[in-house]
Amino acid sequence: MSPGSTLLATAGFALGAMFVLWLVSVVRRRASIVDAWWGPGFAGIAALAFTLAPDPSARAALLLVMATLWALRLGGYLLWRNWGHGEDPRYARMRRHHGARFPLVSLFTVFALQGALQWAISLPLQVTMIWPGTAPLGLLDAIGVGVFAVGLFFETVGDLQLARFKSDPTQRGRVMDRGLWRFTRHPNYFGDCLAWWGLWIVAATTPAGPLTIFAPVLMTFLLMRVSGVPMLERGLAKSRPGYREYIERTPGFVPWFPKRASDSSRPLEDSR
């Protein structure tokens, strides 16, 4: 299959899967089902590109494994976290705002948009499947795997620490400033960002890989400026007592030592 045909096939897969999810969301009246597909959708795109590649390389197989590990961890965690809960407050607010128009609005502003982002951000994976080059696996690949592993560690451990904290009734009303959360307010988002830079480093060893640097840049921008940190902190800083103090003493994204000793007795109902 030609490179252009492969890219069209992966785009069709990304948007087609989102369309099916949208139909389910209309029936179930729950747009937040899209969140659990965010990770697995990337793995699906990578797997399709790998399958359609005429002669997939060892590097392509490596990236497929890395992307699948990241996708299954994120998708599984979000599915577990949201199971049995109602619609995410973000989508609930949109539903109230748009009323009867929400199903059609969500098709474009939620599902189609996320499908397009999945396809664009996954281009480092796709070009590695399509144009693998001839260079054997080497030092730069090892660096990429190392960066990815650190990112996956921050994501996994940060989410587990937060889940354990929120499940402990004795911690209700307290700020989560322990473990990795003592050194960054968003270890999960930081890890997500780092994982995608690791994937890109591996892809950058192929002929077209360096051109896809916009993908990890876009993921970083989304996490730091759009749907990650700002969306979460905007409401917490206004409505939660003690959160501004937590912001003042704890790095926002890149982990570092807090400005002063954390005080876990500060009142805050953690909602992250």
CSV table of C-alpha atoms in Angstrom, one decimal:
chain,number,residue,atom,x,y,z
A,1,MET,CA,0.0,0.0,0.0
A,2,SER,CA,1.3,3.5,-0.9
A,3,PRO,CA,2.2,5.9,1.9
A,4,GLY,CA,-0.7,8.2,0.9
A,5,SER,CA,-3.1,5.4,1.0
A,6,THR,CA,-1.9,4.3,4.4
A,7,LEU,CA,-2.3,7.8,5.8
A,8,LEU,CA,-5.9,8.0,4.3
A,9,ALA,CA,-6.6,4.6,5.9
A,10,THR,CA,-5.4,5.6,9.3
A,11,ALA,CA,-7.4,8.9,9.1
A,12,GLY,CA,-10.5,7.0,8.1
A,13,PHE,CA,-9.9,4.7,11.1
A,14,ALA,CA,-9.5,7.6,13.5
A,15,LEU,CA,-12.6,9.5,12.4
A,16,GLY,CA,-14.6,6.3,11.8
A,17,ALA,CA,-14.0,5.1,15.4
A,18,MET,CA,-15.0,8.5,16.7
A,19,PHE,CA,-18.2,8.5,14.7
A,20,VAL,CA,-19.1,5.1,16.2
A,21,LEU,CA,-18.4,6.4,19.7
A,22,TRP,CA,-20.5,9.4,19.0
A,23,LEU,CA,-23.5,7.3,18.0
A,24,VAL,CA,-23.1,5.3,21.3
A,25,SER,CA,-22.8,8.6,23.2
A,26,VAL,CA,-26.1,9.8,21.7
A,27,VAL,CA,-27.9,6.7,22.7
A,28,ARG,CA,-26.3,6.6,26.2
A,29,ARG,CA,-26.3,10.4,26.7
A,30,ARG,CA,-22.8,10.2,27.9
A,31,ALA,CA,-20.2,12.0,25.8
A,32,SER,CA,-17.4,11.3,28.3
A,33,ILE,CA,-17.0,7.8,26.8
A,34,VAL,CA,-14.6,9.5,24.4
A,35,ASP,CA,-12.0,9.9,27.1
A,36,ALA,CA,-11.3,6.2,27.6
A,37,TRP,CA,-10.7,5.9,23.8
A,38,TRP,CA,-8.1,8.7,23.7
A,39,GLY,CA,-5.2,6.3,24.5
A,40,PRO,CA,-6.3,3.1,22.7
A,41,GLY,CA,-7.1,5.2,19.6
A,42,PHE,CA,-3.4,5.9,19.2
A,43,ALA,CA,-2.5,2.3,19.5
A,44,GLY,CA,-5.2,1.4,16.9
A,45,ILE,CA,-3.8,3.9,14.4
A,46,ALA,CA,-0.2,2.7,15.0
A,47,ALA,CA,-1.3,-0.9,14.6
A,48,LEU,CA,-3.1,-0.2,11.4
A,49,ALA,CA,-0.1,1.7,9.9
A,50,PHE,CA,2.2,-1.2,11.0
A,51,THR,CA,-0.1,-3.8,9.4
A,52,LEU,CA,-0.3,-1.9,6.1
A,53,ALA,CA,3.5,-1.3,5.9
A,54,PRO,CA,5.1,-3.4,3.2
A,55,ASP,CA,8.2,-4.2,5.3
A,56,PRO,CA,7.9,-3.0,8.9
A,57,SER,CA,11.2,-2.5,10.6
A,58,ALA,CA,12.4,-3.4,14.1
A,59,ARG,CA,12.1,0.3,15.0
A,60,ALA,CA,8.4,0.3,13.8
A,61,ALA,CA,7.8,-2.7,16.0
A,62,LEU,CA,9.4,-1.0,18.9
A,63,LEU,CA,7.3,2.1,18.6
A,64,LEU,CA,4.2,-0.1,18.2
A,65,VAL,CA,5.0,-1.8,21.5
A,66,MET,CA,5.7,1.5,23.3
A,67,ALA,CA,2.5,3.2,22.0
A,68,THR,CA,0.4,0.1,23.0
A,69,LEU,CA,1.8,0.1,26.5
A,70,TRP,CA,1.1,3.8,26.9
A,71,ALA,CA,-2.4,3.4,25.4
A,72,LEU,CA,-3.5,0.4,27.4
A,73,ARG,CA,-2.3,2.0,30.7
A,74,LEU,CA,-4.1,5.3,30.0
A,75,GLY,CA,-7.3,3.7,28.6
A,76,GLY,CA,-7.5,1.1,31.3
A,77,TYR,CA,-7.0,3.7,34.1
A,78,LEU,CA,-9.6,6.1,32.7
A,79,LEU,CA,-12.1,3.3,32.2
A,80,TRP,CA,-11.6,2.1,35.8
A,81,ARG,CA,-11.7,5.6,37.2
A,82,ASN,CA,-14.9,6.6,35.4
A,83,TRP,CA,-16.8,3.3,35.7
A,84,GLY,CA,-20.1,3.8,37.4
A,85,HIS,CA,-19.9,7.5,37.5
A,86,GLY,CA,-22.0,10.0,35.6
A,87,GLU,CA,-21.0,12.2,32.7
A,88,ASP,CA,-17.9,14.2,33.2
A,89,PRO,CA,-18.7,17.7,34.4
A,90,ARG,CA,-17.1,19.3,31.3
A,91,TYR,CA,-19.4,17.5,29.0
A,92,ALA,CA,-22.4,18.0,31.3
A,93,ARG,CA,-21.8,21.8,31.2
A,94,MET,CA,-21.7,21.7,27.4
A,95,ARG,CA,-24.9,19.6,27.3
A,96,ARG,CA,-26.7,22.2,29.5
A,97,HIS,CA,-25.4,25.1,27.4
A,98,HIS,CA,-26.3,23.7,24.0
A,99,GLY,CA,-29.5,21.9,25.0
A,100,ALA,CA,-31.0,19.9,22.2
A,101,ARG,CA,-28.2,20.9,19.8
A,102,PHE,CA,-25.6,19.2,22.0
A,103,PRO,CA,-25.5,15.8,20.1
A,104,LEU,CA,-24.7,17.6,16.8
A,105,VAL,CA,-22.3,20.0,18.4
A,106,SER,CA,-20.4,17.3,20.2
A,107,LEU,CA,-19.9,15.4,16.9
A,108,PHE,CA,-17.6,18.1,15.7
A,109,THR,CA,-16.3,19.8,18.8
A,110,VAL,CA,-15.6,16.7,20.9
A,111,PHE,CA,-15.5,13.5,18.7
A,112,ALA,CA,-14.3,14.7,15.3
A,113,LEU,CA,-11.8,17.1,16.9
A,114,GLN,CA,-10.3,14.4,19.1
A,115,GLY,CA,-10.1,12.0,16.1
A,116,ALA,CA,-8.2,14.6,14.1
A,117,LEU,CA,-5.9,15.3,17.0
A,118,GLN,CA,-5.2,11.6,17.4
A,119,TRP,CA,-4.3,11.2,13.8
A,120,ALA,CA,-2.0,14.3,13.8
A,121,ILE,CA,-0.2,13.6,17.1
A,122,SER,CA,0.3,9.9,16.0
A,123,LEU,CA,2.2,11.0,12.8
A,124,PRO,CA,5.6,10.2,14.4
A,125,LEU,CA,4.4,6.6,14.8
A,126,GLN,CA,2.9,6.5,11.3
A,127,VAL,CA,5.9,7.8,9.4
A,128,THR,CA,8.1,5.3,11.1
A,129,MET,CA,5.9,2.5,9.8
A,130,ILE,CA,5.7,4.1,6.3
A,131,TRP,CA,9.3,5.3,5.9
A,132,PRO,CA,11.4,3.3,8.3
A,133,GLY,CA,14.8,4.0,6.7
A,134,THR,CA,17.7,1.6,6.9
A,135,ALA,CA,19.5,2.8,10.1
A,136,PRO,CA,19.7,0.0,12.8
A,137,LEU,CA,18.5,0.6,16.3
A,138,GLY,CA,21.1,2.6,18.2
A,139,LEU,CA,21.9,5.1,20.9
A,140,LEU,CA,19.2,7.6,20.0
A,141,ASP,CA,16.5,4.9,20.1
A,142,ALA,CA,17.8,3.9,23.6
A,143,ILE,CA,17.5,7.5,24.7
A,144,GLY,CA,14.0,7.7,23.4
A,145,VAL,CA,13.0,4.5,25.2
A,146,GLY,CA,14.5,5.8,28.4
A,147,VAL,CA,12.6,9.1,28.2
A,148,PHE,CA,9.4,7.2,27.4
A,149,ALA,CA,10.0,4.9,30.4
A,150,VAL,CA,10.5,7.8,32.8
A,151,GLY,CA,7.3,9.4,31.5
A,152,LEU,CA,5.3,6.1,31.8
A,153,PHE,CA,6.6,5.9,35.4
A,154,PHE,CA,5.4,9.4,36.3
A,155,GLU,CA,2.0,8.7,34.7
A,156,THR,CA,1.5,5.3,36.4
A,157,VAL,CA,2.8,6.1,39.8
A,158,GLY,CA,1.2,9.6,39.9
A,159,ASP,CA,-2.3,8.1,39.0
A,160,LEU,CA,-1.9,5.3,41.5
A,161,GLN,CA,-0.9,7.6,44.3
A,162,LEU,CA,-3.8,9.9,43.6
A,163,ALA,CA,-6.3,7.0,43.4
A,164,ARG,CA,-5.1,5.6,46.7
A,165,PHE,CA,-5.2,9.0,48.4
A,166,LYS,CA,-8.8,9.6,47.2
A,167,SER,CA,-9.9,6.2,48.3
A,168,ASP,CA,-8.8,6.8,51.9
A,169,PRO,CA,-11.6,8.4,53.9
A,170,THR,CA,-9.2,9.8,56.4
A,171,GLN,CA,-7.7,12.1,53.7
A,172,ARG,CA,-11.0,13.7,52.7
A,173,GLY,CA,-10.6,17.5,52.7
A,174,ARG,CA,-6.8,17.4,52.5
A,175,VAL,CA,-4.5,18.4,49.7
A,176,MET,CA,-2.7,15.6,47.8
A,177,ASP,CA,0.9,16.8,48.2
A,178,ARG,CA,2.7,13.5,48.8
A,179,GLY,CA,4.8,11.2,46.7
A,180,LEU,CA,5.3,12.6,43.2
A,181,TRP,CA,2.6,15.2,43.9
A,182,ARG,CA,5.0,16.9,46.3
A,183,PHE,CA,7.4,17.7,43.5
A,184,THR,CA,4.9,18.6,40.7
A,185,ARG,CA,1.2,19.5,40.8
A,186,HIS,CA,0.7,17.3,37.7
A,187,PRO,CA,3.0,14.3,37.6
A,188,ASN,CA,0.5,12.4,35.4
A,189,TYR,CA,0.4,15.2,32.8
A,190,PHE,CA,4.2,15.6,33.0
A,191,GLY,CA,4.6,11.9,32.4
A,192,ASP,CA,2.2,12.0,29.5
A,193,CYS,CA,4.2,14.8,27.9
A,194,LEU,CA,7.6,13.0,28.5
A,195,ALA,CA,6.2,9.7,27.0
A,196,TRP,CA,5.4,11.4,23.7
A,197,TRP,CA,8.7,13.1,23.5
A,198,GLY,CA,10.3,9.7,24.0
A,199,LEU,CA,8.2,8.3,21.2
A,200,TRP,CA,9.2,11.1,18.9
A,201,ILE,CA,13.0,10.7,19.7
A,202,VAL,CA,12.7,7.1,18.4
A,203,ALA,CA,10.8,8.3,15.4
A,204,ALA,CA,13.4,11.0,14.7
A,205,THR,CA,15.9,8.4,13.7
A,206,THR,CA,13.9,7.8,10.5
A,207,PRO,CA,14.1,10.0,7.4
A,208,ALA,CA,10.7,11.7,7.9
A,209,GLY,CA,10.7,11.5,11.7
A,210,PRO,CA,12.3,14.9,12.5
A,211,LEU,CA,9.5,16.6,10.5
A,212,THR,CA,6.9,15.4,13.0
A,213,ILE,CA,8.3,17.3,15.9
A,214,PHE,CA,5.1,19.3,15.9
A,215,ALA,CA,3.3,16.3,17.4
A,216,PRO,CA,5.0,16.2,20.8
A,217,VAL,CA,5.0,20.0,20.8
A,218,LEU,CA,1.2,20.0,20.2
A,219,MET,CA,0.7,17.4,22.9
A,220,THR,CA,2.8,19.5,25.4
A,221,PHE,CA,0.8,22.6,24.4
A,222,LEU,CA,-2.6,20.8,25.0
A,223,LEU,CA,-1.5,19.5,28.4
A,224,MET,CA,0.1,22.7,29.6
A,225,ARG,CA,-2.2,25.4,28.1
A,226,VAL,CA,-5.5,23.9,27.0
A,227,SER,CA,-7.1,20.7,28.2
A,228,GLY,CA,-4.8,19.7,31.0
A,229,VAL,CA,-3.3,22.0,33.6
A,230,PRO,CA,-5.3,25.2,33.0
A,231,MET,CA,-8.7,23.5,32.8
A,232,LEU,CA,-8.1,21.7,36.1
A,233,GLU,CA,-6.5,24.5,38.1
A,234,ARG,CA,-8.8,27.4,36.9
A,235,GLY,CA,-11.7,26.1,38.9
A,236,LEU,CA,-9.7,24.8,41.9
A,237,ALA,CA,-7.8,28.0,42.5
A,238,LYS,CA,-11.1,29.9,42.7
A,239,SER,CA,-13.2,27.5,44.6
A,240,ARG,CA,-10.9,25.4,46.8
A,241,PRO,CA,-9.4,26.9,50.0
A,242,GLY,CA,-5.7,26.1,50.3
A,243,TYR,CA,-5.1,25.4,46.7
A,244,ARG,CA,-3.4,28.7,46.0
A,245,GLU,CA,-0.9,27.9,48.8
A,246,TYR,CA,-0.3,24.5,47.2
A,247,ILE,CA,0.4,26.3,43.8
A,248,GLU,CA,2.8,28.7,45.5
A,249,ARG,CA,5.0,26.0,47.0
A,250,THR,CA,4.8,23.3,44.4
A,251,PRO,CA,6.2,23.3,40.8
A,252,GLY,CA,3.4,23.3,38.2
A,253,PHE,CA,4.7,20.9,35.7
A,254,VAL,CA,8.4,19.9,35.6
A,255,PRO,CA,9.2,18.2,39.0
A,256,TRP,CA,11.4,20.1,41.4
A,257,PHE,CA,11.8,20.5,45.1
A,258,PRO,CA,8.9,22.4,46.8
A,259,LYS,CA,9.6,26.0,48.0
A,260,ARG,CA,8.9,25.0,51.6
A,261,ALA,CA,7.9,21.9,53.5
A,262,SER,CA,4.5,20.6,52.4
A,263,ASP,CA,1.6,20.8,54.9
A,264,SER,CA,-0.8,18.0,54.2
A,265,SER,CA,-3.3,19.4,56.8
A,266,ARG,CA,-4.3,22.3,54.5
A,267,PRO,CA,-8.0,21.9,53.7
A,268,LEU,CA,-8.8,21.0,50.2
A,269,GLU,CA,-11.2,18.4,48.7
A,270,ASP,CA,-9.0,17.0,46.0
A,271,SER,CA,-11.0,16.6,42.8
A,272,ARG,CA,-8.3,15.8,40.3
